[in-house]
Amino acid sequence: MKNAIKLLVAAAFVAGSAAAFADGAALYKTACFACHDAGVAGAPKFADKALWAPRIATGTDAMVKVVLTGKGAMPPNGGTQMTEAQLREVVEYMANAAK
Ligand code: HEC
């Protein structure tokens, strides 16, 4: 009986992590892709290692701050209503795709 409960807890944990990962990808596709997929208006292109390396080097916090305040052609919050936590998930998703 105790083992069955442990298995359930483990399964719930794995499902939770997968959902968090899928969130970043799903949120990216709601808005950020519009500029970042093709590299519109000077946006660092999705999964382009050379363009992302210097940004990734500044750290996730710094990148999230840039998105929150906006920069160049990117409006504050990337033009979305996303919370800071959601923006962080997307930034992590984008950074991981370019590593
Ligand atoms: C209207 C086009 C546009 C949209 C929409 C957009 N971006 Fe950007 N993004 C840019 C541009 C342009 C830059 C480059 C800014 C610069 O360096 O001058 C950029 C840069 C970035 C960077 C690098 C920041 C840094 O540290 O230099 C991140 C991370 C980023 N965007 C994430 C996002 C996320 C997340 C979203 C969706 C919530 C998003 N962007 C939506 C245009 C856009």
Tab-separated table of N, CA and C and ligand atoms in Angstrom:
chain	number	residue	atom	x	y	z
A	1	MET	N	0.843	-1.208	0.000
A	1	MET	CA	0.000	0.000	0.000
A	1	MET	C	0.872	1.250	0.000
A	2	LYS	N	1.855	1.293	0.894
A	2	LYS	CA	2.735	2.468	0.958
A	2	LYS	C	3.451	2.688	-0.374
A	3	ASN	N	3.861	1.584	-1.010
A	3	ASN	CA	4.562	1.712	-2.289
A	3	ASN	C	3.659	2.300	-3.367
A	4	ALA	N	2.384	1.913	-3.325
A	4	ALA	CA	1.451	2.430	-4.329
A	4	ALA	C	1.330	3.948	-4.182
A	5	ILE	N	1.296	4.421	-2.951
A	5	ILE	CA	1.182	5.866	-2.722
A	5	ILE	C	2.443	6.567	-3.241
A	6	LYS	N	3.615	5.969	-2.959
A	6	LYS	CA	4.873	6.561	-3.438
A	6	LYS	C	4.867	6.662	-4.965
A	7	LEU	N	4.352	5.618	-5.630
A	7	LEU	CA	4.303	5.617	-7.097
A	7	LEU	C	3.408	6.738	-7.598
A	8	LEU	N	2.275	6.916	-6.937
A	8	LEU	CA	1.336	7.969	-7.346
A	8	LEU	C	1.987	9.344	-7.212
A	9	VAL	N	2.684	9.562	-6.100
A	9	VAL	CA	3.339	10.848	-5.876
A	9	VAL	C	4.401	11.074	-6.959
A	10	ALA	N	5.169	10.025	-7.282
A	10	ALA	CA	6.209	10.137	-8.310
A	10	ALA	C	5.585	10.463	-9.663
A	11	ALA	N	4.472	9.813	-9.994
A	11	ALA	CA	3.820	10.040	-11.286
A	11	ALA	C	3.304	11.475	-11.371
A	12	ALA	N	2.739	11.981	-10.280
A	12	ALA	CA	2.206	13.339	-10.269
A	12	ALA	C	3.341	14.336	-10.460
A	13	PHE	N	4.496	14.047	-9.854
A	13	PHE	CA	5.638	14.945	-9.973
A	13	PHE	C	6.111	15.020	-11.420
A	14	VAL	N	6.227	13.860	-12.081
A	14	VAL	CA	6.688	13.825	-13.468
A	14	VAL	C	5.697	14.577	-14.361
A	15	ALA	N	4.395	14.373	-14.143
A	15	ALA	CA	3.378	15.049	-14.953
A	15	ALA	C	3.487	16.556	-14.752
A	16	GLY	N	3.738	16.984	-13.514
A	16	GLY	CA	3.863	18.407	-13.212
A	16	GLY	C	5.029	19.037	-13.948
A	17	SER	N	6.177	18.368	-13.971
A	17	SER	CA	7.347	18.912	-14.659
A	17	SER	C	7.091	19.016	-16.152
A	18	ALA	N	6.442	18.011	-16.721
A	18	ALA	CA	6.172	18.019	-18.158
A	18	ALA	C	5.245	19.184	-18.483
A	19	ALA	N	4.273	19.451	-17.614
A	19	ALA	CA	3.333	20.537	-17.861
A	19	ALA	C	4.064	21.877	-17.834
A	20	ALA	N	4.997	22.051	-16.894
A	20	ALA	CA	5.733	23.304	-16.789
A	20	ALA	C	6.548	23.515	-18.058
A	21	PHE	N	7.145	22.465	-18.570
A	21	PHE	CA	7.950	22.577	-19.786
A	21	PHE	C	7.051	22.940	-20.964
A	22	ALA	N	5.897	22.274	-21.060
A	22	ALA	CA	4.984	22.527	-22.173
A	22	ALA	C	4.466	23.962	-22.124
A	23	ASP	N	4.302	24.524	-20.915
A	23	ASP	CA	3.814	25.886	-20.760
A	23	ASP	C	4.682	26.894	-21.496
A	24	GLY	N	5.996	26.805	-21.301
A	24	GLY	CA	6.904	27.744	-21.943
A	24	GLY	C	6.746	27.692	-23.455
A	25	ALA	N	6.663	26.485	-23.995
A	25	ALA	CA	6.520	26.309	-25.440
A	25	ALA	C	5.170	26.843	-25.910
A	26	ALA	N	4.116	26.534	-25.149
A	26	ALA	CA	2.771	26.960	-25.545
A	26	ALA	C	2.645	28.477	-25.480
A	27	LEU	N	3.195	29.077	-24.410
A	27	LEU	CA	3.125	30.532	-24.261
A	27	LEU	C	3.910	31.213	-25.381
A	28	TYR	N	5.058	30.652	-25.723
A	28	TYR	CA	5.874	31.220	-26.804
A	28	TYR	C	5.041	31.324	-28.078
A	29	LYS	N	4.257	30.276	-28.332
A	29	LYS	CA	3.477	30.219	-29.581
A	29	LYS	C	2.268	31.147	-29.564
A	30	THR	N	1.924	31.719	-28.402
A	30	THR	CA	0.782	32.632	-28.371
A	30	THR	C	1.158	34.031	-28.853
A	31	ALA	N	2.443	34.404	-28.784
A	31	ALA	CA	2.793	35.775	-29.155
A	31	ALA	C	4.249	35.946	-29.576
A	32	CYS	N	5.163	35.474	-28.759
A	32	CYS	CA	6.589	35.758	-28.952
A	32	CYS	C	7.096	35.259	-30.305
A	33	PHE	N	6.518	34.158	-30.795
A	33	PHE	CA	6.965	33.571	-32.067
A	33	PHE	C	6.837	34.578	-33.213
A	34	ALA	N	5.875	35.498	-33.114
A	34	ALA	CA	5.580	36.422	-34.215
A	34	ALA	C	6.833	37.174	-34.644
A	35	CYS	N	7.655	37.575	-33.686
A	35	CYS	CA	8.906	38.248	-34.027
A	35	CYS	C	10.094	37.284	-33.990
A	36	HIS	N	10.088	36.382	-33.014
A	36	HIS	CA	11.297	35.594	-32.784
A	36	HIS	C	11.470	34.401	-33.718
A	37	ASP	N	10.406	33.858	-34.299
A	37	ASP	CA	10.565	32.730	-35.226
A	37	ASP	C	11.405	33.128	-36.435
A	38	ALA	N	11.105	34.282	-37.012
A	38	ALA	CA	11.801	34.699	-38.226
A	38	ALA	C	12.875	35.752	-37.963
A	39	GLY	N	12.943	36.273	-36.718
A	39	GLY	CA	13.921	37.313	-36.415
A	39	GLY	C	13.482	38.661	-36.969
A	40	VAL	N	12.196	38.990	-36.795
A	40	VAL	CA	11.635	40.246	-37.295
A	40	VAL	C	12.182	41.447	-36.524
A	41	ALA	N	12.474	42.538	-37.213
A	41	ALA	CA	12.838	43.824	-36.600
A	41	ALA	C	14.005	43.725	-35.629
A	42	GLY	N	14.967	42.843	-35.939
A	42	GLY	CA	16.151	42.726	-35.081
A	42	GLY	C	15.970	41.811	-33.888
A	43	ALA	N	14.868	41.060	-33.846
A	43	ALA	CA	14.657	40.118	-32.744
A	43	ALA	C	15.621	38.940	-32.895
A	44	PRO	N	16.280	38.525	-31.792
A	44	PRO	CA	17.139	37.333	-31.894
A	44	PRO	C	16.298	36.130	-32.303
A	45	LYS	N	16.687	35.511	-33.419
A	45	LYS	CA	15.914	34.416	-34.003
A	45	LYS	C	15.908	33.186	-33.098
A	46	PHE	N	14.754	32.518	-33.022
A	46	PHE	CA	14.594	31.334	-32.185
A	46	PHE	C	15.654	30.280	-32.529
A	47	ALA	N	16.324	29.756	-31.483
A	47	ALA	CA	17.299	28.669	-31.611
A	47	ALA	C	18.579	29.056	-32.366
A	48	ASP	N	18.799	30.358	-32.599
A	48	ASP	CA	20.038	30.806	-33.230
A	48	ASP	C	21.101	31.000	-32.140
A	49	LYS	N	21.992	30.020	-32.058
A	49	LYS	CA	22.964	30.006	-30.946
A	49	LYS	C	23.821	31.266	-30.900
A	50	ALA	N	24.311	31.719	-32.066
A	50	ALA	CA	25.213	32.876	-32.089
A	50	ALA	C	24.506	34.141	-31.590
A	51	LEU	N	23.239	34.299	-31.954
A	51	LEU	CA	22.497	35.491	-31.531
A	51	LEU	C	22.128	35.437	-30.050
A	52	TRP	N	21.903	34.227	-29.543
A	52	TRP	CA	21.452	34.094	-28.152
A	52	TRP	C	22.580	34.010	-27.138
A	53	ALA	N	23.754	33.519	-27.550
A	53	ALA	CA	24.848	33.306	-26.592
A	53	ALA	C	25.146	34.533	-25.729
A	54	PRO	N	25.327	35.744	-26.337
A	54	PRO	CA	25.637	36.901	-25.479
A	54	PRO	C	24.489	37.270	-24.547
A	55	ARG	N	23.255	36.984	-24.947
A	55	ARG	CA	22.103	37.300	-24.094
A	55	ARG	C	21.997	36.284	-22.964
A	56	ILE	N	22.194	35.000	-23.309
A	56	ILE	CA	22.135	33.944	-22.285
A	56	ILE	C	23.214	34.206	-21.232
A	57	ALA	N	24.356	34.749	-21.684
A	57	ALA	CA	25.480	35.013	-20.770
A	57	ALA	C	25.107	36.037	-19.696
A	58	THR	N	24.111	36.886	-19.958
A	58	THR	CA	23.714	37.893	-18.956
A	58	THR	C	22.860	37.263	-17.855
A	59	GLY	N	22.338	36.054	-18.100
A	59	GLY	CA	21.539	35.360	-17.096
A	59	GLY	C	20.042	35.520	-17.316
A	60	THR	N	19.277	34.577	-16.778
A	60	THR	CA	17.819	34.571	-16.971
A	60	THR	C	17.170	35.825	-16.390
A	61	ASP	N	17.598	36.229	-15.172
A	61	ASP	CA	16.996	37.407	-14.534
A	61	ASP	C	17.113	38.643	-15.421
A	62	ALA	N	18.319	38.855	-15.976
A	62	ALA	CA	18.551	40.030	-16.814
A	62	ALA	C	17.684	39.965	-18.067
A	63	MET	N	17.562	38.775	-18.663
A	63	MET	CA	16.758	38.643	-19.882
A	63	MET	C	15.282	38.899	-19.581
A	64	VAL	N	14.809	38.377	-18.445
A	64	VAL	CA	13.401	38.587	-18.069
A	64	VAL	C	13.149	40.089	-17.886
A	65	LYS	N	14.107	40.783	-17.279
A	65	LYS	CA	13.958	42.227	-17.049
A	65	LYS	C	13.844	42.981	-18.375
A	66	VAL	N	14.662	42.575	-19.363
A	66	VAL	CA	14.615	43.228	-20.676
A	66	VAL	C	13.231	43.049	-21.297
A	67	VAL	N	12.667	41.832	-21.168
A	67	VAL	CA	11.337	41.589	-21.747
A	67	VAL	C	10.288	42.412	-20.997
A	68	LEU	N	10.402	42.486	-19.662
A	68	LEU	CA	9.435	43.244	-18.852
A	68	LEU	C	9.407	44.718	-19.256
A	69	THR	N	10.586	45.297	-19.488
A	69	THR	CA	10.637	46.730	-19.793
A	69	THR	C	10.550	47.005	-21.286
A	70	GLY	N	10.870	45.998	-22.112
A	70	GLY	CA	10.864	46.195	-23.553
A	70	GLY	C	12.212	46.717	-24.011
A	71	LYS	N	12.539	46.485	-25.288
A	71	LYS	CA	13.821	46.949	-25.813
A	71	LYS	C	13.730	46.979	-27.333
A	72	GLY	N	14.221	48.072	-27.946
A	72	GLY	CA	14.175	48.180	-29.401
A	72	GLY	C	12.742	48.041	-29.896
A	73	ALA	N	12.525	47.093	-30.822
A	73	ALA	CA	11.195	46.903	-31.394
A	73	ALA	C	10.295	46.055	-30.492
A	74	MET	N	10.853	45.548	-29.384
A	74	MET	CA	10.028	44.696	-28.497
A	74	MET	C	9.302	45.553	-27.470
A	75	PRO	N	7.959	45.516	-27.489
A	75	PRO	CA	7.204	46.297	-26.497
A	75	PRO	C	7.334	45.669	-25.108
A	76	PRO	N	7.067	46.444	-24.035
A	76	PRO	CA	7.096	45.866	-22.678
A	76	PRO	C	6.261	44.595	-22.625
A	77	ASN	N	6.734	43.608	-21.874
A	77	ASN	CA	6.056	42.311	-21.733
A	77	ASN	C	5.955	41.576	-23.077
A	78	GLY	N	6.751	41.992	-24.054
A	78	GLY	CA	6.651	41.371	-25.382
A	78	GLY	C	5.288	41.632	-25.999
A	79	GLY	N	4.611	42.682	-25.494
A	79	GLY	CA	3.295	43.027	-26.034
A	79	GLY	C	2.177	42.116	-25.537
A	80	THR	N	2.438	41.381	-24.448
A	80	THR	CA	1.426	40.439	-23.943
A	80	THR	C	0.963	40.827	-22.538
A	81	GLN	N	0.015	40.072	-22.016
A	81	GLN	CA	-0.467	40.253	-20.641
A	81	GLN	C	0.164	39.215	-19.713
A	82	MET	N	1.230	38.580	-20.152
A	82	MET	CA	1.817	37.506	-19.335
A	82	MET	C	2.361	38.043	-18.015
A	83	THR	N	2.284	37.195	-16.983
A	83	THR	CA	2.865	37.542	-15.690
A	83	THR	C	4.377	37.367	-15.782
A	84	GLU	N	5.094	37.906	-14.793
A	84	GLU	CA	6.545	37.764	-14.789
A	84	GLU	C	6.932	36.281	-14.759
A	85	ALA	N	6.183	35.468	-13.998
A	85	ALA	CA	6.480	34.036	-13.903
A	85	ALA	C	6.316	33.357	-15.264
A	86	GLN	N	5.287	33.764	-15.999
A	86	GLN	CA	5.066	33.167	-17.325
A	86	GLN	C	6.166	33.607	-18.290
A	87	LEU	N	6.528	34.897	-18.229
A	87	LEU	CA	7.600	35.395	-19.095
A	87	LEU	C	8.881	34.619	-18.824
A	88	ARG	N	9.136	34.349	-17.536
A	88	ARG	CA	10.336	33.612	-17.162
A	88	ARG	C	10.331	32.217	-17.805
A	89	GLU	N	9.170	31.548	-17.794
A	89	GLU	CA	9.081	30.212	-18.412
A	89	GLU	C	9.394	30.284	-19.895
A	90	VAL	N	8.869	31.305	-20.578
A	90	VAL	CA	9.113	31.420	-22.016
A	90	VAL	C	10.585	31.734	-22.280
A	91	VAL	N	11.154	32.646	-21.465
A	91	VAL	CA	12.555	33.012	-21.646
A	91	VAL	C	13.437	31.768	-21.458
A	92	GLU	N	13.118	30.958	-20.438
A	92	GLU	CA	13.896	29.728	-20.209
A	92	GLU	C	13.749	28.770	-21.393
A	93	TYR	N	12.535	28.681	-21.926
A	93	TYR	CA	12.281	27.815	-23.091
A	93	TYR	C	13.098	28.302	-24.290
A	94	MET	N	13.084	29.618	-24.523
A	94	MET	CA	13.812	30.182	-25.662
A	94	MET	C	15.325	30.007	-25.477
A	95	ALA	N	15.807	30.245	-24.264
A	95	ALA	CA	17.242	30.115	-24.003
A	95	ALA	C	17.687	28.661	-24.170
A	96	ASN	N	16.889	27.720	-23.659
A	96	ASN	CA	17.261	26.302	-23.770
A	96	ASN	C	17.292	25.848	-25.225
A	97	ALA	N	16.432	26.420	-26.045
A	97	ALA	CA	16.377	26.040	-27.470
A	97	ALA	C	17.613	26.537	-28.208
A	98	ALA	N	18.315	27.515	-27.620
A	98	ALA	CA	19.473	28.110	-28.305
A	98	ALA	C	20.790	27.682	-27.672
A	99	LYS	N	20.747	26.652	-26.812
A	99	LYS	CA	21.982	26.214	-26.131
A	99	LYS	C	22.637	25.083	-26.910
B	1	HEC	C1	7.237	42.972	-31.837
B	1	HEC	C2	8.271	41.953	-31.927
B	1	HEC	C3	8.607	41.159	-30.672
B	1	HEC	C4	7.749	40.414	-29.894
B	1	HEC	C5	6.255	40.193	-30.073
B	1	HEC	C6	8.574	39.814	-28.858
B	1	HEC	N1	9.879	40.200	-29.008
B	1	HEC	FE1	11.436	39.630	-27.817
B	1	HEC	N2	12.675	40.839	-28.881
B	1	HEC	C7	12.323	41.597	-29.980
B	1	HEC	C8	13.479	42.379	-30.422
B	1	HEC	C9	13.512	43.339	-31.598
B	1	HEC	C10	14.532	42.060	-29.537
B	1	HEC	C11	15.975	42.614	-29.569
B	1	HEC	C12	16.016	43.893	-28.735
B	1	HEC	C13	17.379	44.535	-28.829
B	1	HEC	O1	18.371	43.895	-28.427
B	1	HEC	O2	17.445	45.654	-29.293
B	1	HEC	C14	14.004	41.073	-28.595
B	1	HEC	C15	14.749	40.498	-27.581
B	1	HEC	C16	14.275	39.512	-26.713
B	1	HEC	C17	15.067	38.847	-25.715
B	1	HEC	C18	16.534	39.086	-25.418
B	1	HEC	C19	16.611	40.075	-24.293
B	1	HEC	C20	18.030	40.488	-23.975
B	1	HEC	O3	18.472	40.190	-22.839
B	1	HEC	O4	18.693	41.095	-24.841
B	1	HEC	C21	14.243	37.962	-25.067
B	1	HEC	C22	14.613	37.023	-23.927
B	1	HEC	C23	12.942	38.105	-25.659
B	1	HEC	N3	12.991	39.050	-26.655
B	1	HEC	C24	11.843	37.382	-25.256
B	1	HEC	C25	10.551	37.598	-25.747
B	1	HEC	C26	9.388	36.982	-25.189
B	1	HEC	C27	9.385	36.012	-24.022
B	1	HEC	C28	8.328	37.414	-25.925
B	1	HEC	C29	6.843	37.065	-25.731
B	1	HEC	C30	6.303	37.309	-24.426
B	1	HEC	C31	8.845	38.325	-26.925
B	1	HEC	N4	10.202	38.412	-26.790
B	1	HEC	C32	8.073	38.980	-27.871
B	1	HEC	C33	11.085	41.635	-30.590
B	1	HEC	C34	9.936	41.025	-30.100
